[in-house]
Structures are given as C-alpha cells and as structure tokens.
mmCIF file of C-alpha atoms in Angstrom:
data_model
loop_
_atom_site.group_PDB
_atom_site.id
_atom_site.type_symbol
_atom_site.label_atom_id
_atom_site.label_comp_id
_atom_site.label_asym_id
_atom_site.label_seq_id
_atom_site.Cartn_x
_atom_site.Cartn_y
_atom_site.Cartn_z
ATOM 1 C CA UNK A 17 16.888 -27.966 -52.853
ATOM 2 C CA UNK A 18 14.692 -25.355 -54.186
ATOM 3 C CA UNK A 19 12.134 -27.060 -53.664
ATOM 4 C CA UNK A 20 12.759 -27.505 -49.910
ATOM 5 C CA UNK A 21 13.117 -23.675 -49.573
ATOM 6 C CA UNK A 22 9.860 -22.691 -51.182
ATOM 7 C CA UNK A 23 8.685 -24.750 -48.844
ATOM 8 C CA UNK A 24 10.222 -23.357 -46.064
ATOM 9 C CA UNK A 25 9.256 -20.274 -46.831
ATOM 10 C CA UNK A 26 5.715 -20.910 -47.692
ATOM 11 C CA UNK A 27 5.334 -22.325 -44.506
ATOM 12 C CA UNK A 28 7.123 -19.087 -42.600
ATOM 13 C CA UNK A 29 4.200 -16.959 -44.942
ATOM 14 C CA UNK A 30 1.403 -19.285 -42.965
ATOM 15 C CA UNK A 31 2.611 -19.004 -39.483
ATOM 16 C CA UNK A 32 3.567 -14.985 -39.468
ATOM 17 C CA UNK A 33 -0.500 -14.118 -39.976
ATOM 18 C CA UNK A 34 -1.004 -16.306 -36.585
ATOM 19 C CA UNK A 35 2.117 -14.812 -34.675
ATOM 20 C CA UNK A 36 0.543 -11.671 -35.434
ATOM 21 C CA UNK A 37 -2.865 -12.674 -34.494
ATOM 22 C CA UNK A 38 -1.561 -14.102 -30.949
ATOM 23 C CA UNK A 39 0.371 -10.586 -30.455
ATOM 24 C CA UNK A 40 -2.524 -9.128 -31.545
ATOM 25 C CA UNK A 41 -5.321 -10.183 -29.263
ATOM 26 C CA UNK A 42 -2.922 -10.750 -26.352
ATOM 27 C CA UNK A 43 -4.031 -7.629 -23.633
ATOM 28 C CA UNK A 44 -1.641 -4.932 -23.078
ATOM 29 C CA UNK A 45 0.462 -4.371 -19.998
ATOM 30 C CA UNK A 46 -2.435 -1.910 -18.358
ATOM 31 C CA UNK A 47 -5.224 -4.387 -19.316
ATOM 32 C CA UNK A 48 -3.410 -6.624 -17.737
ATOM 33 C CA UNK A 49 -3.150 -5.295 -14.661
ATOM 34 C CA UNK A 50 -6.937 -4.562 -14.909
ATOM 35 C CA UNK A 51 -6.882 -8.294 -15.105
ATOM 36 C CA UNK A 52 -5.115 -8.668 -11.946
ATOM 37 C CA UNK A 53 -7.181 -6.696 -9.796
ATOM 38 C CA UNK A 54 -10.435 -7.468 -11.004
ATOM 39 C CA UNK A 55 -8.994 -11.572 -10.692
ATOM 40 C CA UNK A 56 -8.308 -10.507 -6.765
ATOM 41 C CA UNK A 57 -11.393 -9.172 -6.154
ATOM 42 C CA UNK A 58 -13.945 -11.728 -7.558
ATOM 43 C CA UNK A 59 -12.360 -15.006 -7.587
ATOM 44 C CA UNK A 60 -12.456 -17.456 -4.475
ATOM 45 C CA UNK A 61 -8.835 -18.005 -3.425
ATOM 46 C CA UNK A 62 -6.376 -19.178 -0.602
ATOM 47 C CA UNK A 63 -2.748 -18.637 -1.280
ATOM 48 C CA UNK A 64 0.080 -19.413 1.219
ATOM 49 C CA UNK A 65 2.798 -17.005 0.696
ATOM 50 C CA UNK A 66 6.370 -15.079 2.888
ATOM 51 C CA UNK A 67 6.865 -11.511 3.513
ATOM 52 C CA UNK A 68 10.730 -10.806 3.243
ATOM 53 C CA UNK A 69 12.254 -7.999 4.609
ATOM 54 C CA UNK A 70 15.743 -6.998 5.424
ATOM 55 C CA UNK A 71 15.883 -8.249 8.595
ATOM 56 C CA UNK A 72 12.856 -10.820 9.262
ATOM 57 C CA UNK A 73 10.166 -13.691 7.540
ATOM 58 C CA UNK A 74 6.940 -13.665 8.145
ATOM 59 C CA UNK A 75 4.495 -17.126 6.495
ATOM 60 C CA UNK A 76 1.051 -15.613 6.134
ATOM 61 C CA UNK A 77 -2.068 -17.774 4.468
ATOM 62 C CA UNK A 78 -4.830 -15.443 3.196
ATOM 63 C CA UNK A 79 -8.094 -16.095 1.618
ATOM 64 C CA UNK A 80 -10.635 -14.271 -0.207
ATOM 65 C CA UNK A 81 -14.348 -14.843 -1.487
ATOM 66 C CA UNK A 82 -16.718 -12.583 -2.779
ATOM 67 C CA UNK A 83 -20.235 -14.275 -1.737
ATOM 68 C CA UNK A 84 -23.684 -12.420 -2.470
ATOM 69 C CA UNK A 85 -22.024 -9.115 -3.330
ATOM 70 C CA UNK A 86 -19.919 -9.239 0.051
ATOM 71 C CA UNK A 87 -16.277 -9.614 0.116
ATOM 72 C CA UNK A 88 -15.211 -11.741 2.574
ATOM 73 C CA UNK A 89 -11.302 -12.031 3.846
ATOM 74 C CA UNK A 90 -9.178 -14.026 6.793
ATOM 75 C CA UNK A 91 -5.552 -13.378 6.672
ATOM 76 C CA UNK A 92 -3.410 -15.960 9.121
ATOM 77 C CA UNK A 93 -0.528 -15.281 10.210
ATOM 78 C CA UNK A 94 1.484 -18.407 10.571
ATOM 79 C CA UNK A 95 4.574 -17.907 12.539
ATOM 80 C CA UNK A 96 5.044 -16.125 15.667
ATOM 81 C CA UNK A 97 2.957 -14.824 18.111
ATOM 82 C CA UNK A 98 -1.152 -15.799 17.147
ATOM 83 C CA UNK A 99 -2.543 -12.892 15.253
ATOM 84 C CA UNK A 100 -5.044 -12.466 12.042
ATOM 85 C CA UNK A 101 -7.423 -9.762 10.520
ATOM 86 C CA UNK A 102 -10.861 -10.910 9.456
ATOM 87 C CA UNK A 103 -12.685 -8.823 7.268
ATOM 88 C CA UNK A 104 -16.472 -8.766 6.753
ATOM 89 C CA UNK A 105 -18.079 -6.658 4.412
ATOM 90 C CA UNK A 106 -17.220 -3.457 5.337
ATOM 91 C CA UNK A 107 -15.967 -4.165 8.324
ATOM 92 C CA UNK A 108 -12.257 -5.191 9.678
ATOM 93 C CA UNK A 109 -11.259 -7.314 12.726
ATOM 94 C CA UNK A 110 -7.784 -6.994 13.990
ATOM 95 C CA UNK A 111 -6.433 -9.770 16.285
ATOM 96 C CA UNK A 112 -2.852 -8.858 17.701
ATOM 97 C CA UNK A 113 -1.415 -10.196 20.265
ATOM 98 C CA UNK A 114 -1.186 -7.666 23.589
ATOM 99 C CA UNK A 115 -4.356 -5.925 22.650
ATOM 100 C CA UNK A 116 -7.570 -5.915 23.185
ATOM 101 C CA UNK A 117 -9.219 -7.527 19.299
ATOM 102 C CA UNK A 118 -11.298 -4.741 17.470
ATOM 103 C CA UNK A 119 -13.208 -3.862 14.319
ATOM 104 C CA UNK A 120 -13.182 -0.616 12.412
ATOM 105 C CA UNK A 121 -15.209 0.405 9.219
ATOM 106 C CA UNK A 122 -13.508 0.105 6.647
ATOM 107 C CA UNK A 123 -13.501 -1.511 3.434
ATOM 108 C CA UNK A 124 -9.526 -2.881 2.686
ATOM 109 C CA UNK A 125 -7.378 -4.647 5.406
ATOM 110 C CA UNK A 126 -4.605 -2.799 7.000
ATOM 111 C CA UNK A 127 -2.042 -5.633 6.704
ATOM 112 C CA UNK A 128 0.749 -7.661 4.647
ATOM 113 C CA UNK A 129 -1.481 -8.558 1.839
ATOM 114 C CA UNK A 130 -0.260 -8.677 -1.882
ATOM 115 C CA UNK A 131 0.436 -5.382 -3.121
ATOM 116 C CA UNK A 132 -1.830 -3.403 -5.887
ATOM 117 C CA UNK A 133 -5.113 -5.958 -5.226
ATOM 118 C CA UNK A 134 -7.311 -3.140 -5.113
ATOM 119 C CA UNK A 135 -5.612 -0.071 -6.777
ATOM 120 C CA UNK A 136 -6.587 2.111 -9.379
ATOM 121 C CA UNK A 137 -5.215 1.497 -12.029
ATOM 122 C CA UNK A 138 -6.314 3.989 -14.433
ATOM 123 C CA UNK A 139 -5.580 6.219 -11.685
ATOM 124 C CA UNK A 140 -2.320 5.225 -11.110
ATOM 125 C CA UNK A 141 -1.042 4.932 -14.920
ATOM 126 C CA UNK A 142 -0.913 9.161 -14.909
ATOM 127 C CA UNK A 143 2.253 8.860 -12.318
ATOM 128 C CA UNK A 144 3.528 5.354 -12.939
ATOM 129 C CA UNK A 145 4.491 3.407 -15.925
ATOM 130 C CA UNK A 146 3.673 -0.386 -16.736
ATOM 131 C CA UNK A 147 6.304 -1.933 -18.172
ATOM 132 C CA UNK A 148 6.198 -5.854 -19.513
ATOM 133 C CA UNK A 149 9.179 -7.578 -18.722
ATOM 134 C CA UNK A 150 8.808 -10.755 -20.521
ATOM 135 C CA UNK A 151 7.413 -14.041 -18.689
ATOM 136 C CA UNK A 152 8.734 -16.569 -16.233
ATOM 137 C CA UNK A 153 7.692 -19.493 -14.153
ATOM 138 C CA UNK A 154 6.547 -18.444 -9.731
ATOM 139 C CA UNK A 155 5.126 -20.657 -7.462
ATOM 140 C CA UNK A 156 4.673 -23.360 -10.430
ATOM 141 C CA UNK A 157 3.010 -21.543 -13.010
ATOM 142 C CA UNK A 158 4.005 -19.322 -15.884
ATOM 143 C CA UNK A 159 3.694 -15.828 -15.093
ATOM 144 C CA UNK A 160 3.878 -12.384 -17.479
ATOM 145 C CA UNK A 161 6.372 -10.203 -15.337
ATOM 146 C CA UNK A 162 5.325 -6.522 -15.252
ATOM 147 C CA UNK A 163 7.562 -3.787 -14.090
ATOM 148 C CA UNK A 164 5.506 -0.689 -11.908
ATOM 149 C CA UNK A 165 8.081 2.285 -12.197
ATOM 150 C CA UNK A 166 6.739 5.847 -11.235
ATOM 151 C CA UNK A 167 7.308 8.438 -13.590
ATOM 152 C CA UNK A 168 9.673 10.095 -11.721
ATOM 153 C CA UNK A 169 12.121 9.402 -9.373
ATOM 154 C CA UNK A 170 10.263 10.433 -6.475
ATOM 155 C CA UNK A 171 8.662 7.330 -5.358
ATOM 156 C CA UNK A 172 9.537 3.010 -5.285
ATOM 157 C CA UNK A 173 8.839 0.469 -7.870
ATOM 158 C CA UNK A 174 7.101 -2.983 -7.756
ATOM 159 C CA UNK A 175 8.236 -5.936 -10.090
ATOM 160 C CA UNK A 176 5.510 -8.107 -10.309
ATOM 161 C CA UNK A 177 4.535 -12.204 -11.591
ATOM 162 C CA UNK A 178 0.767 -12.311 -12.502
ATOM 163 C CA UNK A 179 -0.566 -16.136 -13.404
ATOM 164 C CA UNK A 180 -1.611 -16.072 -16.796
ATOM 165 C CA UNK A 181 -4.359 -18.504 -16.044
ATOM 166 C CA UNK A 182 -5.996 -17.062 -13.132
ATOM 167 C CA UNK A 183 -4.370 -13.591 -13.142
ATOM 168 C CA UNK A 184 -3.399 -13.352 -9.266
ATOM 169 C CA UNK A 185 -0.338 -12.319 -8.015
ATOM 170 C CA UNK A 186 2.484 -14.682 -7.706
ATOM 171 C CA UNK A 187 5.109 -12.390 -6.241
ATOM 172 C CA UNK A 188 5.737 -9.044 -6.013
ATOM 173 C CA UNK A 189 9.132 -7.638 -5.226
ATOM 174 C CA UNK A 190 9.632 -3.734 -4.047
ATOM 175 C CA UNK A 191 12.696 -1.834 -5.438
ATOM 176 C CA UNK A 192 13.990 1.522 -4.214
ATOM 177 C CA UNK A 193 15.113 4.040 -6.997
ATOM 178 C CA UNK A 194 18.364 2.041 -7.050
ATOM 179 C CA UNK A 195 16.760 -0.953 -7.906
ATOM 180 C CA UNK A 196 17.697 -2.430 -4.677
ATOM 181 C CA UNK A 197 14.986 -5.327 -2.902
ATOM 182 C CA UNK A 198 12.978 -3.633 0.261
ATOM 183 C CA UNK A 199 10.687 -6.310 0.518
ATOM 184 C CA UNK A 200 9.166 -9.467 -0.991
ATOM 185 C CA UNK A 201 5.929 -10.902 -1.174
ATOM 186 C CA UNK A 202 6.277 -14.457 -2.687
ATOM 187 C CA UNK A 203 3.574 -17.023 -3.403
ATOM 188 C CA UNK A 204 4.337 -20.835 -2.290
ATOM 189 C CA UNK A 205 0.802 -22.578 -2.823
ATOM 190 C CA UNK A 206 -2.208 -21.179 -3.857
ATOM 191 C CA UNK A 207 -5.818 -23.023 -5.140
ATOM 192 C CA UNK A 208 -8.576 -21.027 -6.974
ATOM 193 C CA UNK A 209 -11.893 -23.031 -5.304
ATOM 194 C CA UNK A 210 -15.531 -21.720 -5.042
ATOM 195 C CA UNK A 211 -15.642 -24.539 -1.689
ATOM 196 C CA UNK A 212 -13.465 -21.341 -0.061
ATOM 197 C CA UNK A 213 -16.612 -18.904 -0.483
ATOM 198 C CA UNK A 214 -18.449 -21.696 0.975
ATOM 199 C CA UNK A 215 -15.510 -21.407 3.754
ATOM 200 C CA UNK A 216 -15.636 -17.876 4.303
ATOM 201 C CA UNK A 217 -19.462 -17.251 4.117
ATOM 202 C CA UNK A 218 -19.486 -18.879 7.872
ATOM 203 C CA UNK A 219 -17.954 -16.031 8.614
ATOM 204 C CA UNK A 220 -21.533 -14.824 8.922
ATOM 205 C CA UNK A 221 -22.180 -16.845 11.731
ATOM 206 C CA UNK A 222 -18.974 -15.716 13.827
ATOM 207 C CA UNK A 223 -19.477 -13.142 16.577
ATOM 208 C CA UNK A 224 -16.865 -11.014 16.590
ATOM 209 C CA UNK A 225 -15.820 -7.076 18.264
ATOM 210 C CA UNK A 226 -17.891 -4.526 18.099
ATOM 211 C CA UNK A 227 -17.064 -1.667 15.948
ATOM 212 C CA UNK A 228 -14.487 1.358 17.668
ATOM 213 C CA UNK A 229 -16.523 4.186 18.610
ATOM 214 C CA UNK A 230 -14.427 7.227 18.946
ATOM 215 C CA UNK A 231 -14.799 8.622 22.585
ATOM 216 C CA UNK A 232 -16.512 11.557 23.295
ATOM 217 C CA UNK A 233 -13.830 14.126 25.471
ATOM 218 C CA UNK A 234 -14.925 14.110 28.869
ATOM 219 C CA UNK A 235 -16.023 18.056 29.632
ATOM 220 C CA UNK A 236 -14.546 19.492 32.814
ATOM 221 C CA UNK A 237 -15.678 22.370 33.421
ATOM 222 C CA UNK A 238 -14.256 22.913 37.583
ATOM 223 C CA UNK A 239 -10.542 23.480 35.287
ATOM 224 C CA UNK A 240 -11.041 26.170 31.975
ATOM 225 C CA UNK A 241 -8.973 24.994 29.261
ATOM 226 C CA UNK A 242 -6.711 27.368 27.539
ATOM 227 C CA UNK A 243 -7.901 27.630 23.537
ATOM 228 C CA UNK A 244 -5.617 25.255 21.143
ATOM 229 C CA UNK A 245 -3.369 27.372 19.244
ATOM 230 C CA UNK A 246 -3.896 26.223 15.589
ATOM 231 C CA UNK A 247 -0.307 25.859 13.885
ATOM 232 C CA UNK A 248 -0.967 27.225 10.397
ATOM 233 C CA UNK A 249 1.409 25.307 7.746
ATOM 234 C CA UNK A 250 1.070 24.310 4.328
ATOM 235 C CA UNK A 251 3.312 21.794 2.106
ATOM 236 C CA UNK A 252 4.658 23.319 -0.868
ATOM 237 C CA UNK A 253 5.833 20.678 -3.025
ATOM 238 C CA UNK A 254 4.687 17.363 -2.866
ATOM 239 C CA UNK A 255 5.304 14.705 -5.628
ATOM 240 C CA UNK A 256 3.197 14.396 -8.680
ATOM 241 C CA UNK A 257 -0.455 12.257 -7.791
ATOM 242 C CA UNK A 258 0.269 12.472 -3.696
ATOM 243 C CA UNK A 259 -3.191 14.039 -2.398
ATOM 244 C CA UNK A 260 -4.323 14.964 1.248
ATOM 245 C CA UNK A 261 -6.334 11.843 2.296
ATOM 246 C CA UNK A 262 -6.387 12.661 6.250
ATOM 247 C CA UNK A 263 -5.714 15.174 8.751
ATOM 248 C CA UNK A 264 -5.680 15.053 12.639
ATOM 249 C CA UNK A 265 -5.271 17.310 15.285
ATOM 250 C CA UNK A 266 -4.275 16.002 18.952
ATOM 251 C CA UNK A 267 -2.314 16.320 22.000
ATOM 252 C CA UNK A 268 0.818 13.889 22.814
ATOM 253 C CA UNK A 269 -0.036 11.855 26.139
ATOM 254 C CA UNK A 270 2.987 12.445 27.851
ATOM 255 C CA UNK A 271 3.757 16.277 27.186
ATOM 256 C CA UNK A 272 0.485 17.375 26.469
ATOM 257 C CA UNK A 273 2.560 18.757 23.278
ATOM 258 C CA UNK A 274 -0.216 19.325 20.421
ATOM 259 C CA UNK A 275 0.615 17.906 17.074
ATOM 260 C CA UNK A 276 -1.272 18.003 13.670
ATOM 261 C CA UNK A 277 -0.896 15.386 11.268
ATOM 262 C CA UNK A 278 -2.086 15.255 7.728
ATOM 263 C CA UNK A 279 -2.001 11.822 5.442
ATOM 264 C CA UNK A 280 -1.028 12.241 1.405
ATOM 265 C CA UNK A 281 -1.710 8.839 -0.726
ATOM 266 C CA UNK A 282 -1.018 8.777 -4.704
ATOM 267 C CA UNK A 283 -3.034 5.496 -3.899
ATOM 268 C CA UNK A 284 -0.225 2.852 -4.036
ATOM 269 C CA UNK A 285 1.954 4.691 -1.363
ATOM 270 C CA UNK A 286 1.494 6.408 1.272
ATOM 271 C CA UNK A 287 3.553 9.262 4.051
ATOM 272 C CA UNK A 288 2.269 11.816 7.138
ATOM 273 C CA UNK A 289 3.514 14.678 7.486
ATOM 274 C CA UNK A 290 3.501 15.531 11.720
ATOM 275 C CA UNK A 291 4.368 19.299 13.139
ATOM 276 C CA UNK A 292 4.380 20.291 16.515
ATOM 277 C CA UNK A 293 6.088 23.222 18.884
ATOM 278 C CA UNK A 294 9.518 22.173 19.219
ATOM 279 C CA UNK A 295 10.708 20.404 22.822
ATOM 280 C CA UNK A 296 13.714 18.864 24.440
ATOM 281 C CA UNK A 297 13.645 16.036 22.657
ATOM 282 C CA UNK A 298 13.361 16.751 19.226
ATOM 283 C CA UNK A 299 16.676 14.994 16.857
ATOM 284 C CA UNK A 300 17.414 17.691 14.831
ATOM 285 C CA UNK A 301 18.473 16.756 10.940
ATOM 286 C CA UNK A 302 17.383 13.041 12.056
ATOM 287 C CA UNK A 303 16.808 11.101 8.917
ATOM 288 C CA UNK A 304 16.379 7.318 9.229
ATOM 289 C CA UNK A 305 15.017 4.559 7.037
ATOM 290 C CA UNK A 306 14.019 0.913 7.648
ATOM 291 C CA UNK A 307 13.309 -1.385 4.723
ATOM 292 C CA UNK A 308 10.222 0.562 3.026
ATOM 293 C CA UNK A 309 9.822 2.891 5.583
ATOM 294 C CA UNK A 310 11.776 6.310 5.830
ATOM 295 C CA UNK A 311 11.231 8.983 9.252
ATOM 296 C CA UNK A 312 12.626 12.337 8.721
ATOM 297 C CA UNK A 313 12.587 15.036 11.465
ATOM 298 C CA UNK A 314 13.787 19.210 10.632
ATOM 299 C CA UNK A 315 13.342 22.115 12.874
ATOM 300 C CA UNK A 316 11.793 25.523 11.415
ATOM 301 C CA UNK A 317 12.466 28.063 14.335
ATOM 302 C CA UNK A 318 10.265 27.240 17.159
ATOM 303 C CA UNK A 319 8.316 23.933 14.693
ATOM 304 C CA UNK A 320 9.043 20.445 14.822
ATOM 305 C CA UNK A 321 8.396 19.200 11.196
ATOM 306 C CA UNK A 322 8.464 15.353 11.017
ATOM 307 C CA UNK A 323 7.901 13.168 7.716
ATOM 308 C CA UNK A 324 7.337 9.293 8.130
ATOM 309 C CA UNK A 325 5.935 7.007 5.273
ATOM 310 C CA UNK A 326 7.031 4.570 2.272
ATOM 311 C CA UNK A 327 8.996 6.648 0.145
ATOM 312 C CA UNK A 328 12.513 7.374 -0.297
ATOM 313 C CA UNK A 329 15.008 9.669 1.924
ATOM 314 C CA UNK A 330 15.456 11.896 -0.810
ATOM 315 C CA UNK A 331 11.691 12.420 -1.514
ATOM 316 C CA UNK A 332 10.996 12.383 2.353
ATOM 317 C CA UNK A 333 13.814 15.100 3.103
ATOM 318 C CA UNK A 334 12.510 17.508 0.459
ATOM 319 C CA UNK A 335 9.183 17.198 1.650
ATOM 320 C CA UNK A 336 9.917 18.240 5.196
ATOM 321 C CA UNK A 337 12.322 21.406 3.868
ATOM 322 C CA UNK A 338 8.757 22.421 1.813
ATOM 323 C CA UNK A 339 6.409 22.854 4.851
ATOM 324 C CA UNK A 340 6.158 26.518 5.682
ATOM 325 C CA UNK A 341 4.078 29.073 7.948
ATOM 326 C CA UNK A 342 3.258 31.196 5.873
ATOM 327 C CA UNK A 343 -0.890 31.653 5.942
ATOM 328 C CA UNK A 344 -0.684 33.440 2.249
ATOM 329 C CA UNK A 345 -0.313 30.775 0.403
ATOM 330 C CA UNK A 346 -2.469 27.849 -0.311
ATOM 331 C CA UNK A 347 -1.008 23.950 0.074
ATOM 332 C CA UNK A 348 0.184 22.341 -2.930
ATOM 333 C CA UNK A 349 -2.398 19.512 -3.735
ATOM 334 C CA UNK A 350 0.281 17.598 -6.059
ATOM 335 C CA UNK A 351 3.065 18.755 -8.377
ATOM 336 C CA UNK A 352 5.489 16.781 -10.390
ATOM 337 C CA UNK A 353 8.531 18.512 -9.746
#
C-alpha cells in the first residue's frame, strides 16, 4: 500500500512541473486578443454566420484575404432584399437595395461584421478589462471565452469565443450593464483557405462605382444669403477614452433648420451628439432605445440637444444634460467620471 502511494505521489511530483509549464507559456487574456485581431486581418477566411437582435435575423457570409499587402473583403447578405459591401483596398462599395451602389474611401466596412476585428487593443485595455472566462465548444471547435467589460459602468460589454486553432471569432454576444443580450453575432461554418485570396484577388478585375465626391454648393449670387449663426457648445463630461472623431455643420432639408453634429469613438463604440435651434417638433425629455442603439433628445432654452449612439440610456441622458453654451470653457476631451 505504501508502495502504491509513493507512487502516486511521485507521479503527481512529474506532472505539476508540466501543468505549470502549459499555464506558463499559454498567452494571457490581452495577448490573446492580439491574437484575434491580427488572425482577422491576415488569414484568408469565409465564415457563414446570424446577426440576432431583439426583434429580427439576419444570415450574412463574409470573406476576407489579405493578397499583396491589400486587404480584400465581400460581405453577402443572405436573406432578404439583395445587398453586400465589397471592399477593395482602401476603398468600400455599398450595394443596398433602393439606392443608387457607391464607394467611399475608407479603410473598414460600415456593416454587421464580427465585432473587435480591427480594434486597438492596447488602446482599448486603458477603459476596458479582459477577462478569461474559461473555454467552451462554438460552431464545432473549442474556443477560450473572453469577457470585454469597460471599466466603468458607462458603456456595454462583449462576451466573446475565439478558436484556439485559428484565433477568429466564433461568436460574440453584446450585454448591456445588466448583463442582458442586445445582440448576437454567431458563427455556423467557417474554412481558413488561401484558394479564398485566390477568390477575392478577382476582385481586381471587377468594375465597380466610382468614389463619392462631395458636391461643391452651387453659388447664387441673384439671392444674398444671411451669415450662419455658429451655435457655440461644448460637452462637459463625456466617459473615460470617448474622443471627438468628427464634426459637421449643415442645414436640415425640410426646415432649412441648421444643425451641428460632432462624432466621439473610445474606438469600440461609438455616439453623436446633434444641437440645433429648437422648433415645433422637438419631443421634449424623449429618451428611447432599440437593441444597441439609444436616442435621447433635451431642450436648453431656445437649443435642441439630441444624443444618438451605442451606449446606454443612463450614459446617453447624462451626456445630453452636460452640453452647455457657455464659450469660457473648453470641451471635455474624455473624463472617467
């Protein structure tokens, strides 16, 4: 009997060196992810996968090559009315249905594609957290599970199953601050071949729109315009890593009411901030959301301040109660509380 435990335990000694070694060399959660997005953007893939959200199901096929230094994309969608987005370089095609097909310059799709593909990740570890939830099994391969929670409670979350083979995405489910599903992005087939580079790299010989040139306004000089008033405002609090990406200025086609729009990103999510001289039809206290997407609306005296984007109510309503007219101060570039 003593015997047989010596032995046990002789053999437990041998084994703990190589558990440790495995544990050891096995990348953390944020190399992991580094993983991810570096396995999205060089590998030659076509994955078949469904959208869910609260109240619709969208099948979409998308594939991805990078050929000669180029990336090359096509993303299908296949239900419903006929519509894709090719992308080219640096260059994006849009195919909807009731418009007129068009390419921008840009260098990421606008679309339903897989969530953090080409984020930042360095950047985006200062505001969010990567958590490793253990493993399980998605679209018929083991996957490590990795929880993306923000660092405060200002923002969603993304739960995500990364193929430990190949590293891509297997599904990738978004969670409000309640832990609640918005949305779902969920792999059913997928095939890592270099024959879809070969695929995609006819691209190339495909004519397709011509890049959007913004119009020139037409001058009329028989009718003097009156000078734009410039609405001075500045946000005050925004939360921690949102940054002003964009900003707009422009006049509503109906009312001829002029608006001014600015565009904050913390790189994984995005909101606008609108304002505009008040009207007849402004909802006052209006506060909707819809699956990912929350629209708030206030009124500040004669403004019109509305908030759309993906964050929460609670994040969207405090937003809109921080713009202000006063031309003092300076705009809050990003804050964490």
């Amino acid at each position: 009997m003593n015997k047989i435990l010596v032995g046990a335990l002789a053999l437990v000694s041998l084994l703990l060196p190589l558990q440790a070694s495995a544990e050891a060399v096995k990348p953390s959660t944020e190399a992991l992810l580094h993983q991810m997005g570096q396995a999205s953007r060089d590998l030659s893939y076509e994955m078949s996968y469904i959208w869910v959200k609260k109240n619709s199901i969208d099948t979409l096929r998308y594939r991805h090559a990078l050929e000669n230094g180029q990336s090359y994309a096509h993303l299908l969608f296949l239900s419903g009315p006929p519509q894709e987005v090719i992308q080219r370089g640096d260059e994006v095609s849009y195919f909807e249905p009731g418009l007129d097909p068009f390419t921008i310059k840009s260098n990421k799709m606008v679309a339903p594609i897989l969530p953090l593909m080409k984020a930042n990740i360095d950047r985006l570890a200062h505001f969010y957290d990567f958590i490793a939830m253990g493993r399980a099994r998605e679209a018929g391969v083991a996957c490590d599970v990795v929880r993306v929670a923000p660092k405060d409670g200002n923002r969603y979350s993304y739960l995500l199953w990364i193929d430990q083979t190949t590293h891509l995405v297997m599904r990738a489910d978004l969670l409000d601050r309640e832990g609640e599903l918005l949305e779902q992005f969920r792999v059913v087939s997928f095939v890592v071949n270099p024959k879809v580079a070969e695929m995609l790299s006819k691209l190339d010989q495909v004519k397709l729109p011509a890049v959007v040139q913004l119009p020139q306004q037409p001058q009329q000089p028989q009718q003097p315009q009156q000078p734009q008033k410039k609405l001075e405002w500045a946000v005050k609090w925004l939360p921690n890593g949102f940054a002003l990406i964009a900003g707009n200025r422009h006049r509503l086609l109906l009312t001829e009411r002029a608006v001014e729009s600015r565009m904050y990103s913390d790189g994984l999510f995005s909101f606008s901030v609108y304002v505009s001289d008040v009207d007849n039809f402004v909802g006052r206290g209006q506060l909707v959301r819809q699956g990912r997407r929350t629209l708030t609306t206030r009124v500040d005296g004669s403004k019109e301040i509305t908030v759309v984007g993906d964050i929460p109510p609670e994040t969207a309503r405090r937003i809109a109660e921080n713009v202000t007219f006063d031309n003092t101060k300076t705009e809050v570039t990003q804050t964490s509380k």
